[in-house]
XYZ file of C-alpha atoms in Angstrom:
425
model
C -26.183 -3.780 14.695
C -23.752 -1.278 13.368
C -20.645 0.621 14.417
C -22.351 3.765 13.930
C -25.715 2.652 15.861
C -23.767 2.742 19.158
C -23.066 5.715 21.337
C -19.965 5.701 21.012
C -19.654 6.436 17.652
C -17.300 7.110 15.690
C -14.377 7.140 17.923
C -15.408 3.453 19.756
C -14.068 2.111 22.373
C -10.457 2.120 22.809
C -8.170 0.955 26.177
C -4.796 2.090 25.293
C -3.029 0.190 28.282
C -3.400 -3.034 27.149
C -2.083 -1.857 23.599
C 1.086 -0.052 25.200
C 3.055 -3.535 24.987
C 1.627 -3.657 21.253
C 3.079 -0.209 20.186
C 6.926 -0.438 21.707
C 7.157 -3.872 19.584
C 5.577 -1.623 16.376
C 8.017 1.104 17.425
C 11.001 -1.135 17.584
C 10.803 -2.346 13.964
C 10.085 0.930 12.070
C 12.416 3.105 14.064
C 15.748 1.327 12.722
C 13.528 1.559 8.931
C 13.864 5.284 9.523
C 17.031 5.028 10.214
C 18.046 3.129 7.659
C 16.644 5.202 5.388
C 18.226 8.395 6.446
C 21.782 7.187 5.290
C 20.752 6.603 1.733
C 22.409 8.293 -0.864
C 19.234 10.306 -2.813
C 19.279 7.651 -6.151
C 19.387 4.984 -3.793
C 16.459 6.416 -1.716
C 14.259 6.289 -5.112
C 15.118 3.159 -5.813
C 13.934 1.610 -3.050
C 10.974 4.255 -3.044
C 10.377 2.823 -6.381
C 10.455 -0.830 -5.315
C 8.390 -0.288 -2.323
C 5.762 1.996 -3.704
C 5.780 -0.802 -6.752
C 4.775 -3.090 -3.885
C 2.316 -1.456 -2.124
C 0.427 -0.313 -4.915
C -0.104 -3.796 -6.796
C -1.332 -5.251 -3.541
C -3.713 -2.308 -3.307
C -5.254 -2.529 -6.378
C -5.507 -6.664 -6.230
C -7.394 -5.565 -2.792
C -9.547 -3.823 -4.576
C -9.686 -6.876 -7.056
C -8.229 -5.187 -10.047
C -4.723 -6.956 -11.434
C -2.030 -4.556 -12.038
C 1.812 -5.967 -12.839
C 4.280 -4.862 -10.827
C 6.619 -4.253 -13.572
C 4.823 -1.872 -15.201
C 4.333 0.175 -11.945
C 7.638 0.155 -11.394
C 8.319 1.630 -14.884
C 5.746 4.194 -14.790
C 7.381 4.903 -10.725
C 10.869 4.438 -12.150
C 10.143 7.391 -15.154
C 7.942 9.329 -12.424
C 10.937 9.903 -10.388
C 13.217 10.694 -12.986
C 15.271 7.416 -12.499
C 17.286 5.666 -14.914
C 16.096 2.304 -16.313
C 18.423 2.126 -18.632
C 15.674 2.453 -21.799
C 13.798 4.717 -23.602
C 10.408 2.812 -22.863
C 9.310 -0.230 -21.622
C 9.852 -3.104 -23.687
C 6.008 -4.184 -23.070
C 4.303 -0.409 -22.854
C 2.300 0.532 -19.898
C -0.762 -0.396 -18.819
C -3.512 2.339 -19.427
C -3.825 4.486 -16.558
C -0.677 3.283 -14.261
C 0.849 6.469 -15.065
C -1.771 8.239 -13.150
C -1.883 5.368 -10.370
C 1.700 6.113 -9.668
C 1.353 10.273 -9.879
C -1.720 9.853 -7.547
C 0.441 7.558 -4.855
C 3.412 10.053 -5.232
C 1.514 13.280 -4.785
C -0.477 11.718 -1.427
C 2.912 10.349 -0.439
C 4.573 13.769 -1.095
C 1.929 15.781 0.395
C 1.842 14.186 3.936
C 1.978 17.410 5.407
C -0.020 19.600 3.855
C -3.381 20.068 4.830
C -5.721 17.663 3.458
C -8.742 19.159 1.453
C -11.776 17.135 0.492
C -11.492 18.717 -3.010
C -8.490 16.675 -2.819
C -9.516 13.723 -1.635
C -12.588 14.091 -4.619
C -9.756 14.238 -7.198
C -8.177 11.496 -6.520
C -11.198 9.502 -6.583
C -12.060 11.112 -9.934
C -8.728 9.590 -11.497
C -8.705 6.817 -10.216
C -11.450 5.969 -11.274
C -11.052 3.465 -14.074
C -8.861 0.925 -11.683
C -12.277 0.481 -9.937
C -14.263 -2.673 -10.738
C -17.514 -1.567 -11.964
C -17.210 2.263 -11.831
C -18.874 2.621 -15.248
C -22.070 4.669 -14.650
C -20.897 5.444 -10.913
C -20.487 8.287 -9.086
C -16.578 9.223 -9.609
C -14.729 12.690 -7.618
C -18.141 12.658 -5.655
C -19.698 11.861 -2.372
C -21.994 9.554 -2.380
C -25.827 10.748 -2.475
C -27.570 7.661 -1.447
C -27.232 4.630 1.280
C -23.919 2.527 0.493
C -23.981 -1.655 1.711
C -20.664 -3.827 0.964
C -22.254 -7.086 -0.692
C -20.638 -10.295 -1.487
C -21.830 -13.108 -3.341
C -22.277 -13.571 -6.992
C -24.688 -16.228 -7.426
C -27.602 -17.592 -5.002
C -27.782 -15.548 -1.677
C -25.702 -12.509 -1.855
C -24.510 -11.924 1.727
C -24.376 -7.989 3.115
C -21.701 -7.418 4.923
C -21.660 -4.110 5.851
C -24.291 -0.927 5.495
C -22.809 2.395 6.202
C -24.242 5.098 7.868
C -26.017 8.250 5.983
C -28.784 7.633 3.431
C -28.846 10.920 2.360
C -26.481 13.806 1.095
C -27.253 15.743 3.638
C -26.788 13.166 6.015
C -23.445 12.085 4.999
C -22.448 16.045 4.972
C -23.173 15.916 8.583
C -20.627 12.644 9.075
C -18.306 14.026 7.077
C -18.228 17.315 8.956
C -17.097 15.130 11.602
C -14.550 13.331 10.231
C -12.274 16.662 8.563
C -13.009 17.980 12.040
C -11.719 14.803 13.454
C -8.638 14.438 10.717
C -7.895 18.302 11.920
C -7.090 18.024 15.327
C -5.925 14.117 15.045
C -3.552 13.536 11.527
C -0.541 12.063 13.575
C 2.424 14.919 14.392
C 4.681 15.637 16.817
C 1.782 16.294 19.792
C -0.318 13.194 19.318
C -0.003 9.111 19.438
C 0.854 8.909 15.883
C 0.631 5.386 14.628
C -2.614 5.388 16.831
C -4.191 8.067 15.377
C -3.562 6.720 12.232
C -5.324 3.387 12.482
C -8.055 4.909 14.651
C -8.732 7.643 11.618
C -8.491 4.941 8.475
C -11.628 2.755 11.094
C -13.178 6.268 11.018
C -13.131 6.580 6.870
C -13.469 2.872 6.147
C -17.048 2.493 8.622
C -18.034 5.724 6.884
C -17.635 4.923 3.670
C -18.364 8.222 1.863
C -18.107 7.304 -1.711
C -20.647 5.105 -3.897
C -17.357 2.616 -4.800
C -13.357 3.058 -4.406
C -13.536 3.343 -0.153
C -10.964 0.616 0.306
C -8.521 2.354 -2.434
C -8.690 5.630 -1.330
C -8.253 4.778 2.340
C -5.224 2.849 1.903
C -3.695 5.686 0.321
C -4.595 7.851 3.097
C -3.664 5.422 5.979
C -0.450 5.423 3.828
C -0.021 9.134 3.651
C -0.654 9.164 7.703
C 2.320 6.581 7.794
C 4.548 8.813 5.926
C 3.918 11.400 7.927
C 4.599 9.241 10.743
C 7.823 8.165 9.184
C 9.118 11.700 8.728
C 8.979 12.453 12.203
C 10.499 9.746 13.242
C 13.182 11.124 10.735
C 13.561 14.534 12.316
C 13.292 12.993 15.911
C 16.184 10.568 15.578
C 18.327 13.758 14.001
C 16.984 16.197 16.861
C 15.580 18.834 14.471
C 11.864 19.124 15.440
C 9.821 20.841 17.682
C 6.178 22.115 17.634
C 4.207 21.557 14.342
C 6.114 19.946 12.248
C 4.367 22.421 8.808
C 4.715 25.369 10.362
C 8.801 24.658 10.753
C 10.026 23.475 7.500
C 9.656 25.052 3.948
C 7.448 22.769 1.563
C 10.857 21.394 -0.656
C 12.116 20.222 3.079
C 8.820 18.375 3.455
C 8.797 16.946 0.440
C 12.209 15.788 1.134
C 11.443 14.150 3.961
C 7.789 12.495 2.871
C 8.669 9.083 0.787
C 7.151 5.901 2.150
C 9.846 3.905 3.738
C 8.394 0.485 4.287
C 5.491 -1.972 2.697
C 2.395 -2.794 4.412
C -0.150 -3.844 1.956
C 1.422 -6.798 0.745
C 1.227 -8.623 4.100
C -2.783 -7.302 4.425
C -3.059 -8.794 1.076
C -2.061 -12.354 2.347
C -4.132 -11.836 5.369
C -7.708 -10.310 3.334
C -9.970 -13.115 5.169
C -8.864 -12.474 8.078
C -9.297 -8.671 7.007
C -12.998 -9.165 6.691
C -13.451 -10.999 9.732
C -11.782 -8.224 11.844
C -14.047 -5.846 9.922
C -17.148 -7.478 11.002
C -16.174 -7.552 14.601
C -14.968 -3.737 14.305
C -18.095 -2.284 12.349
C -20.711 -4.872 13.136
C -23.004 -7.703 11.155
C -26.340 -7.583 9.862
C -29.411 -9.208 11.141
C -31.132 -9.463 7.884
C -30.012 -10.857 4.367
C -28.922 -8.348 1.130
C -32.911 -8.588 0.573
C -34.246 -6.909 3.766
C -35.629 -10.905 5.254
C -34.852 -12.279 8.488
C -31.506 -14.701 8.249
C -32.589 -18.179 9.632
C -30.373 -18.615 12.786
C -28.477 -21.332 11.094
C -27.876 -19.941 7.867
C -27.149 -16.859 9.776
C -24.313 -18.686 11.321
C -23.138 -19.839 8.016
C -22.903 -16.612 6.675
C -21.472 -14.652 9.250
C -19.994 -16.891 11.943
C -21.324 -17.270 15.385
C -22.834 -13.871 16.700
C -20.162 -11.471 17.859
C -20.502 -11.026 21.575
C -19.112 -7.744 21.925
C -20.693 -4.435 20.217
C -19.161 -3.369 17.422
C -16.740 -0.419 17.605
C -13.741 -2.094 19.463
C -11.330 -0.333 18.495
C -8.415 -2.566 20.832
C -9.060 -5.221 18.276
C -8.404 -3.330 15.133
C -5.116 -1.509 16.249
C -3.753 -5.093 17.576
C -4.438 -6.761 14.318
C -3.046 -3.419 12.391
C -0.154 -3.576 14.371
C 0.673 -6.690 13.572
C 0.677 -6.188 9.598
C 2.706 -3.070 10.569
C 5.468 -4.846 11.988
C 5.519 -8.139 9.318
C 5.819 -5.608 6.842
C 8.087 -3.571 8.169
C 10.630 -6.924 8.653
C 10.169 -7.308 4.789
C 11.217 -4.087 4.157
C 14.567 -4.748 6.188
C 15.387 -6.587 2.779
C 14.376 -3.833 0.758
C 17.355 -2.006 2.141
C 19.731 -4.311 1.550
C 18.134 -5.056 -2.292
C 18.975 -1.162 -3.408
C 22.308 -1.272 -2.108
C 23.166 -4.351 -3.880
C 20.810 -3.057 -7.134
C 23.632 0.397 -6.411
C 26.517 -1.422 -6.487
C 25.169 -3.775 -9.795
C 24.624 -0.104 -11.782
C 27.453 1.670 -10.501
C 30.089 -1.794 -11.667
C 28.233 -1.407 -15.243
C 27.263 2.181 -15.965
C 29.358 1.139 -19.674
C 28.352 -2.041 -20.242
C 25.640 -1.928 -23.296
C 22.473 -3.596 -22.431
C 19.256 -3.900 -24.873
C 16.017 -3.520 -23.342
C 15.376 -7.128 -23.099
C 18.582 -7.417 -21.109
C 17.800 -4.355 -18.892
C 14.286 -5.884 -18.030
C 15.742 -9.178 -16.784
C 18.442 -7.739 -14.407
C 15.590 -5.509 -12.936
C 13.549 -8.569 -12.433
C 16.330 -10.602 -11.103
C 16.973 -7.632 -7.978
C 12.874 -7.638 -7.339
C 13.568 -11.237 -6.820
C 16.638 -10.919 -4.903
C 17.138 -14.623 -4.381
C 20.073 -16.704 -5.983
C 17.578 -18.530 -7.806
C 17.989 -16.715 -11.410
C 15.600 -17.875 -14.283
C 16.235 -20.490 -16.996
C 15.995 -19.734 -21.024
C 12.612 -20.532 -21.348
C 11.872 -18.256 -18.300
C 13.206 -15.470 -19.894
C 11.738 -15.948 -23.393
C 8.938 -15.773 -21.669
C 9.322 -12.680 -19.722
C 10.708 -10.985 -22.356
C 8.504 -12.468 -25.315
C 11.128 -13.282 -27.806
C 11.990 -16.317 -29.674
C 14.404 -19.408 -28.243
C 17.369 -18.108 -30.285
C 17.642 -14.484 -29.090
C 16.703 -15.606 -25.808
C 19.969 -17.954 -25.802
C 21.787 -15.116 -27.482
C 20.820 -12.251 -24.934
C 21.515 -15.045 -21.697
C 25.053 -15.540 -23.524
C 25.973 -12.569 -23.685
C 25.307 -11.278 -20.313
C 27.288 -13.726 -19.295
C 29.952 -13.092 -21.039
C 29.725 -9.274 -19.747
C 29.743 -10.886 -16.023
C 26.310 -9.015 -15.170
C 24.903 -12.248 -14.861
C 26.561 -16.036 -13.799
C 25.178 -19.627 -14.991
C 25.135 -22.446 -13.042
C 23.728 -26.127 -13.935
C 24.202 -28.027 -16.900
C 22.179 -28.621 -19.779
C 18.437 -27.864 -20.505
C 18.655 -27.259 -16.450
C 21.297 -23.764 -16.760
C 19.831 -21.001 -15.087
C 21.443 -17.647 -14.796
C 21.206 -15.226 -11.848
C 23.137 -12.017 -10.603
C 26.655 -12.348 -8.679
C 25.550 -9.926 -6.401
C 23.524 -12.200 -4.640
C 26.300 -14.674 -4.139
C 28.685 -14.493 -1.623
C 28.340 -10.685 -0.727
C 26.157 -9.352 2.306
């Protein structure tokens, strides 16, 4: 039985008491984010925009099981927001397409506030489409026009794990009428529960499903426009600047202003994707017959899918606790994200003169994503870099001699890392 089969469908059933407990603890690590972030000088707010959004979207795409480097979305981020890398290009050339990952994630990022169209919605789909695993002869910047099931399994049984509701366009018209109705009267601002809203709305879009592939992507991206928006008013609250809607007070460059994504969530839901699935099949329900229509044995129905859930689907307590959670693990990652810029600040600002090749340039960036006092040997950088053992040895020297980097060790064992990670705060 399915989330949508239930009466209670699609809002399910939600107790907010129990969750009130949940929400202070959520509230107490992304209020001092906001803060944080509000005494950033504007280059240091990219940065760690940059390195955040970097973050976020290469544990988004490995969600949806396509491998993107975090380098190169951080270069294509890093020339998106008209910040300096210190080169013309990146020494290894983008990956096909990340431009247009990154403009998609900064234009639903920077539009957090303006009404959301499904035109829009469409068009993202539509270019994102070629990060999507299998999208080749799919339906792309369209809803889907036929029944949609999540499958698993390559070889032997496949295993459904989920089938959506709406077989038919004008079926899933009627859903989605719902859901912009829904999104209308519930996207988190100054009158509503926010953060609740939020994870309420991206159960709403993920049990719907509306498009043939790309659901996962394309709700992440709006559960993380709903947290910017959530973000920003946090923002205006703490500088006692806001009062009734939040669109109709401020002039769109003042929203933009205020709509960049100030912490990392998807990196911790990355680590946690099992346990993702098993929350979705308590949340949205799990089938009673195999991919091919049969009857599941009772004990290879356990096998498959656990031991029968005794609660209907469409408990929604469950899913905001366990969303909750990954809210506030990532937001005490983020805490180091902070301190990462201003050290990555002070590292430029000491040597805006100090000639770097590309190579160079790549390593130090490297080294602050790190931020550890770890460093890399030679033959970690030759790799990195792809160049031979000479001007590997060559480039290391002569960073140190410049003082942007330190060595430490002997021998075959020297590594090299940045003194700003040693013995500052």
């Amino acid at each position: 039985m399915w989330i949508w089969q239930q009466s209670d469908w699609p809002r399910g059933r939600l107790t907010i008491m129990p969750l009130l407990g949940e929400l202070a603890a959520t509230q107490a690590v992304m209020s001092p984010l906001v803060a944080q972030g509000q005494h950033l000088y504007p280059r240091q707010r990219l940065r760690l925009e940059a390195t955040l959004l970097s973050e976020e979207m290469e544990a988004s795409a490995q969600l949806s099981g396509v491998v993107l480097g975090r380098a190169a979305l951080r270069d294509a981020l890093y020339q998106a927001l008209g910040l300096e890398t210190g080169q013309q290009e990146s020494p290894r050339g983008l990956a096909p397409g990340v431009e247009v990952f990154a403009d998609v994630t900064l234009e639903v990022v920077r539009t957090a506030f303006q009404p959301l169209q499904q035109e829009q919605v469409l068009e993202w789909h539509r270019r994102l489409g070629p990060f999507l695993p299998r999208s080749s002869g799919q339906r792309l910047g369209e809803w889907r026009a036929a029944s949609y099931e999540a499958i698993s399994g390559r070889y032997g049984i496949k295993r459904l794990r989920y089938r959506a509701p709406a077989n038919t366009t004008e079926e899933l018209a009627e859903e989605l009428t719902g859901f912009w109705a829904r999104l209308a009267s519930e996207e988190p601002d100054v009158d509503n529960s926010g953060v609740l809203n939020a994870l309420q709305l991206h159960a709403h879009w993920q049990a719907l499903s509306p498009l043939a592939l790309g659901n996962g992507l394309i709700g992440r991206l709006l559960l993380m426009r709903w947290l910017t928006r959530i973000d920003a008013l946090g923002a205006l609250q703490q500088q006692g600047e806001w009062s009734g809607k939040v669109g109709e007070q401020l002039g769109e460059e003042a929203l933009e202003q205020l709509c960049w994504r100030r912490q990392s969530l998807f990196a911790v839901v990355l680590e946690q994707q099992d346990a993702l699935r098993e929350l979705e099949q308590h949340c949205f329900g799990k089938p009673e017959e195999s991919a091919s229509g049969r009857q599941l044995p009772p004990m290879l129905d356990r096998a498959l899918n656990g031991e029968a859930v005794e609660t209907l689907p469409g408990d929604m307590n469950v899913w905001v606790q366990w969303w909750l959670t990954r809210l506030r693990e990532g937001g005490r990652c983020t805490s180091f994200h902070y301190q990462r810029v201003q050290r990555a600040e002070r590292l430029w600002l000491e040597h805006a003169r100090t000639p770097l090749n590309t190579r160079q340039r790549e390593l130090v960036l490297t080294l602050l994503e790190r931020d550890d006092e770890e460093g890399v040997g030679r033959a970690e950088y030759r790799a990195l870099v792809t160049t031979s053992d000479p001007t590997a040895a060559r480039d290391l020297a002569d960073l140190t001699a410049k003082q942007v980097l330190e060595s430490y060790g002997v021998g075959r064992g020297t590594r090299y890392r940045l003194p700003v990670f040693t013995g500052q705060g």
